Structures are given as C-alpha cells and as structure tokens.
Amino acid sequence: IPDYAKVLNRGMKGIQADIEEKLAKLDFGSSEGLSQWYFYQAASLCLKGMMLLAQRYASLARKMAKEAPDLARKEELERIAQTCERVPANPARNFYEAIQAVWFTQLGVWMETPIALFGPPGRFTQYMYPLYKKDKEEGRLTDEEAIDFIHLYFIKINHLAMVLSPHTWAWN
C-alpha cells in the first residue's frame, strides 16, 4: 500500500528531495549501493512522471475552463486546474487537495501494474481526517461536500476495474 500520508504531508517534491539526499550518501563501491541507486533512479523517474501527469491534467482543465458553457462549470474547472498544479507535487493544504493527491497516487500505482487493483486506499480515514477536521473547523468544508468528494473518489477507483480483463476484474 502506498504511503499516502507521506504524499499528503511531504508532496512528491519532498519525497524527491529525500531520494536525492539518499543518492548523495550511497556507497557505489558495493553491489548493494548499486542496487539502491537503480531503485532510487526508478523511484525518481516515477515521481517526475506523476508530477508531469498532474500538470497535464491542469492544462486540460484550464483549456476546458476556457470553453465552459457556464460560469459555475468554468469555476469548477479552474479549481481543478489550480489543484492539479499544486498536488501531488506539494503537500496538500486542504481536504480537496488531499483527495486529489491520493487519487493521483492511486492512479500512479495502477499505471505501474494495470493488471490488478493494487494500492488500495488503506487507512483512508487516518490520513484524510486531519485535513477534513481542519477544513471543517475553518468553515471551508461541509459534511455534504466531503461525502460528495469521497463518493466521487470511490467511483473513480471502481472505474479502474472496468478496464481490467474480465478474469482479473472478477478476481479483484
């Protein structure tokens, strides 16, 4: 299970900084050091890819906002663009950003192994609750909005199952 809390609290840029720090300390004279180097290079590449994917979503949302037929949809798409520009690269500041960062993380795990639904949202309530609580206390989030976001998130997860082979989908 991915460390969703780490993505929410450090952002992928923070995790990338951790990787660079570990790379700087590696002993390349050992086989273990070389093996770790390959792992960290792969992890770094994946993080960069996920941050690029989020930027592509942001660009698409901005383009769609320009073509939006009404003001409400335009504002919604602008919020999506702003959120995708921020997370998962940076730490989530609120519940909305957190649920988007968790989705991108889940999507990244799925893209790495699309034959099965790995990376379940395990302990979702534990890493999401602090941001939910903060937003509730500051009046930025209602229970109805939180429920809507969670429903939409789980619908997105279920959509991933629809692109699996029938055998794999039945197994999951």
mmCIF file of C-alpha atoms in Angstrom:
data_model
loop_
_atom_site.group_PDB
_atom_site.id
_atom_site.type_symbol
_atom_site.label_atom_id
_atom_site.label_comp_id
_atom_site.label_asym_id
_atom_site.label_seq_id
_atom_site.Cartn_x
_atom_site.Cartn_y
_atom_site.Cartn_z
ATOM 1 C CA ILE A 1 0.000 0.000 0.000
ATOM 2 C CA PRO A 2 1.470 3.381 -0.940
ATOM 3 C CA ASP A 3 2.336 5.769 1.872
ATOM 4 C CA TYR A 4 -0.493 8.166 1.092
ATOM 5 C CA ALA A 5 0.143 10.144 4.283
ATOM 6 C CA LYS A 6 3.697 10.831 3.125
ATOM 7 C CA VAL A 7 2.442 12.137 -0.210
ATOM 8 C CA LEU A 8 -0.070 14.368 1.597
ATOM 9 C CA ASN A 9 2.422 15.678 4.146
ATOM 10 C CA ARG A 10 5.618 15.925 2.065
ATOM 11 C CA GLY A 11 4.384 16.047 -1.510
ATOM 12 C CA MET A 12 6.220 14.288 -4.297
ATOM 13 C CA LYS A 13 8.784 17.089 -4.427
ATOM 14 C CA GLY A 14 9.571 16.395 -0.767
ATOM 15 C CA ILE A 15 9.903 12.682 -1.464
ATOM 16 C CA GLN A 16 12.106 13.559 -4.453
ATOM 17 C CA ALA A 17 14.343 15.624 -2.130
ATOM 18 C CA ASP A 18 14.605 12.616 0.216
ATOM 19 C CA ILE A 19 15.692 10.467 -2.726
ATOM 20 C CA GLU A 20 18.345 12.966 -3.798
ATOM 21 C CA GLU A 21 19.670 13.066 -0.233
ATOM 22 C CA LYS A 22 19.886 9.261 -0.134
ATOM 23 C CA LEU A 23 21.560 9.150 -3.550
ATOM 24 C CA ALA A 24 24.233 11.554 -2.342
ATOM 25 C CA LYS A 25 25.076 9.199 0.546
ATOM 26 C CA LEU A 26 25.232 5.935 -1.440
ATOM 27 C CA ASP A 27 28.346 3.767 -1.468
ATOM 28 C CA PHE A 28 28.767 2.919 -5.140
ATOM 29 C CA GLY A 29 31.595 0.526 -4.337
ATOM 30 C CA SER A 30 29.181 -2.155 -3.153
ATOM 31 C CA SER A 31 26.621 -4.223 -5.042
ATOM 32 C CA GLU A 32 24.015 -3.130 -2.512
ATOM 33 C CA GLY A 33 24.799 0.523 -3.219
ATOM 34 C CA LEU A 34 24.436 -0.033 -6.948
ATOM 35 C CA SER A 35 21.146 -1.863 -6.426
ATOM 36 C CA GLN A 36 19.866 1.019 -4.287
ATOM 37 C CA TRP A 37 20.986 3.501 -6.951
ATOM 38 C CA TYR A 38 18.841 1.727 -9.550
ATOM 39 C CA PHE A 39 15.871 1.708 -7.160
ATOM 40 C CA TYR A 40 16.192 5.410 -6.351
ATOM 41 C CA GLN A 41 16.609 6.308 -10.025
ATOM 42 C CA ALA A 42 13.424 4.393 -10.850
ATOM 43 C CA ALA A 43 11.536 5.961 -7.942
ATOM 44 C CA SER A 44 12.683 9.422 -9.012
ATOM 45 C CA LEU A 45 11.567 8.799 -12.590
ATOM 46 C CA CYS A 46 8.126 7.645 -11.391
ATOM 47 C CA LEU A 47 7.701 10.715 -9.174
ATOM 48 C CA LYS A 48 8.655 13.044 -12.019
ATOM 49 C CA GLY A 49 6.198 11.243 -14.285
ATOM 50 C CA MET A 50 3.366 11.599 -11.772
ATOM 51 C CA MET A 51 4.054 15.307 -11.303
ATOM 52 C CA LEU A 52 4.085 15.757 -15.094
ATOM 53 C CA LEU A 53 0.795 13.871 -15.377
ATOM 54 C CA ALA A 54 -0.799 16.209 -12.813
ATOM 55 C CA GLN A 55 0.415 19.214 -14.834
ATOM 56 C CA ARG A 56 -1.144 17.731 -17.960
ATOM 57 C CA TYR A 57 -4.451 17.379 -16.101
ATOM 58 C CA ALA A 58 -4.114 21.018 -15.015
ATOM 59 C CA SER A 59 -3.540 22.136 -18.615
ATOM 60 C CA LEU A 60 -6.556 20.190 -19.837
ATOM 61 C CA ALA A 61 -8.750 21.627 -17.078
ATOM 62 C CA ARG A 62 -7.638 25.181 -17.999
ATOM 63 C CA LYS A 63 -8.427 24.530 -21.664
ATOM 64 C CA MET A 64 -11.840 23.127 -20.741
ATOM 65 C CA ALA A 65 -12.493 26.131 -18.462
ATOM 66 C CA LYS A 66 -11.987 28.497 -21.399
ATOM 67 C CA GLU A 67 -14.631 26.571 -23.347
ATOM 68 C CA ALA A 68 -17.028 26.060 -20.421
ATOM 69 C CA PRO A 69 -20.641 26.954 -21.255
ATOM 70 C CA ASP A 70 -21.464 28.488 -17.872
ATOM 71 C CA LEU A 71 -19.739 30.299 -15.007
ATOM 72 C CA ALA A 72 -20.244 27.532 -12.423
ATOM 73 C CA ARG A 73 -18.536 24.912 -14.621
ATOM 74 C CA LYS A 74 -15.770 27.374 -15.514
ATOM 75 C CA GLU A 75 -15.072 27.997 -11.796
ATOM 76 C CA GLU A 76 -15.104 24.260 -11.073
ATOM 77 C CA LEU A 77 -12.579 23.592 -13.849
ATOM 78 C CA GLU A 78 -10.357 26.453 -12.672
ATOM 79 C CA ARG A 79 -10.337 24.947 -9.176
ATOM 80 C CA ILE A 80 -9.408 21.577 -10.652
ATOM 81 C CA ALA A 81 -6.563 23.194 -12.632
ATOM 82 C CA GLN A 82 -5.219 25.015 -9.573
ATOM 83 C CA THR A 83 -5.389 21.840 -7.517
ATOM 84 C CA CYS A 84 -3.616 19.726 -10.135
ATOM 85 C CA GLU A 85 -0.886 22.375 -10.408
ATOM 86 C CA ARG A 86 -0.301 22.062 -6.671
ATOM 87 C CA VAL A 87 -0.717 18.375 -5.827
ATOM 88 C CA PRO A 88 0.663 15.773 -5.715
ATOM 89 C CA ALA A 89 3.924 17.715 -6.196
ATOM 90 C CA ASN A 90 3.424 19.707 -2.989
ATOM 91 C CA PRO A 91 1.855 18.876 0.372
ATOM 92 C CA ALA A 92 -1.949 19.047 0.454
ATOM 93 C CA ARG A 93 -3.299 22.116 2.275
ATOM 94 C CA ASN A 94 -6.915 21.025 2.484
ATOM 95 C CA PHE A 95 -9.284 18.084 2.069
ATOM 96 C CA TYR A 96 -9.952 18.814 -1.605
ATOM 97 C CA GLU A 97 -6.253 18.845 -2.453
ATOM 98 C CA ALA A 98 -5.704 15.745 -0.324
ATOM 99 C CA ILE A 99 -8.303 13.658 -2.099
ATOM 100 C CA GLN A 100 -6.851 14.736 -5.459
ATOM 101 C CA ALA A 101 -3.308 13.826 -4.334
ATOM 102 C CA VAL A 102 -4.499 10.428 -3.097
ATOM 103 C CA TRP A 103 -6.227 9.816 -6.430
ATOM 104 C CA PHE A 104 -3.081 10.684 -8.410
ATOM 105 C CA THR A 105 -1.045 8.374 -6.169
ATOM 106 C CA GLN A 106 -3.550 5.571 -6.661
ATOM 107 C CA LEU A 107 -3.570 6.177 -10.406
ATOM 108 C CA GLY A 108 0.232 6.033 -10.487
ATOM 109 C CA VAL A 109 0.301 2.686 -8.706
ATOM 110 C CA TRP A 110 -2.372 1.359 -11.054
ATOM 111 C CA MET A 111 -0.467 2.556 -14.143
ATOM 112 C CA GLU A 112 2.593 0.680 -12.926
ATOM 113 C CA THR A 113 0.609 -2.573 -12.531
ATOM 114 C CA PRO A 114 -2.617 -2.239 -14.542
ATOM 115 C CA ILE A 115 -3.459 -5.943 -14.471
ATOM 116 C CA ALA A 116 -4.763 -5.712 -10.917
ATOM 117 C CA LEU A 117 -6.061 -3.121 -8.491
ATOM 118 C CA PHE A 118 -3.024 -2.743 -6.265
ATOM 119 C CA GLY A 119 -2.611 0.191 -3.914
ATOM 120 C CA PRO A 120 -5.946 0.187 -2.105
ATOM 121 C CA PRO A 121 -6.795 3.316 -0.149
ATOM 122 C CA GLY A 122 -5.934 1.515 3.136
ATOM 123 C CA ARG A 123 -6.303 3.619 6.294
ATOM 124 C CA PHE A 124 -8.029 6.324 4.249
ATOM 125 C CA THR A 125 -9.736 7.801 7.299
ATOM 126 C CA GLN A 126 -6.472 8.101 9.219
ATOM 127 C CA TYR A 127 -4.586 10.183 6.667
ATOM 128 C CA MET A 128 -7.605 12.158 5.443
ATOM 129 C CA TYR A 129 -9.133 13.032 8.813
ATOM 130 C CA PRO A 130 -6.648 15.774 9.847
ATOM 131 C CA LEU A 131 -7.369 17.755 6.671
ATOM 132 C CA TYR A 132 -11.098 17.107 6.927
ATOM 133 C CA LYS A 133 -11.102 18.288 10.561
ATOM 134 C CA LYS A 134 -9.073 21.409 9.766
ATOM 135 C CA ASP A 135 -11.354 22.375 6.872
ATOM 136 C CA LYS A 136 -14.485 21.736 8.966
ATOM 137 C CA GLU A 137 -13.185 23.863 11.847
ATOM 138 C CA GLU A 138 -12.261 26.692 9.471
ATOM 139 C CA GLY A 139 -15.656 26.540 7.723
ATOM 140 C CA ARG A 140 -14.230 25.608 4.311
ATOM 141 C CA LEU A 141 -15.920 22.206 4.046
ATOM 142 C CA THR A 142 -19.348 20.840 4.849
ATOM 143 C CA ASP A 143 -20.100 17.204 5.581
ATOM 144 C CA GLU A 144 -22.120 17.045 2.361
ATOM 145 C CA GLU A 145 -19.152 18.275 0.293
ATOM 146 C CA ALA A 146 -16.808 15.785 1.984
ATOM 147 C CA ILE A 147 -19.258 12.948 1.314
ATOM 148 C CA ASP A 148 -19.587 14.025 -2.332
ATOM 149 C CA PHE A 149 -15.793 14.111 -2.775
ATOM 150 C CA ILE A 150 -15.417 10.687 -1.174
ATOM 151 C CA HIS A 151 -18.205 9.224 -3.303
ATOM 152 C CA LEU A 152 -16.602 10.596 -6.467
ATOM 153 C CA TYR A 153 -13.200 9.256 -5.393
ATOM 154 C CA PHE A 154 -14.550 5.741 -4.890
ATOM 155 C CA ILE A 155 -16.403 5.908 -8.206
ATOM 156 C CA LYS A 156 -13.056 6.731 -9.852
ATOM 157 C CA ILE A 157 -11.459 3.701 -8.164
ATOM 158 C CA ASN A 158 -14.280 1.475 -9.400
ATOM 159 C CA HIS A 159 -13.793 2.774 -12.942
ATOM 160 C CA LEU A 160 -10.257 1.372 -12.905
ATOM 161 C CA ALA A 161 -11.738 -2.117 -12.519
ATOM 162 C CA MET A 162 -13.705 -1.645 -15.711
ATOM 163 C CA VAL A 163 -10.555 -1.582 -17.853
ATOM 164 C CA LEU A 164 -9.203 -4.850 -16.452
ATOM 165 C CA SER A 165 -9.631 -8.123 -18.245
ATOM 166 C CA PRO A 166 -12.810 -9.977 -17.162
ATOM 167 C CA HIS A 167 -10.715 -12.611 -15.388
ATOM 168 C CA THR A 168 -8.698 -10.036 -13.423
ATOM 169 C CA TRP A 169 -11.788 -7.917 -12.698
ATOM 170 C CA ALA A 170 -13.592 -10.949 -11.227
ATOM 171 C CA TRP A 171 -10.511 -11.781 -9.138
ATOM 172 C CA ASN A 172 -10.384 -8.283 -7.620
#
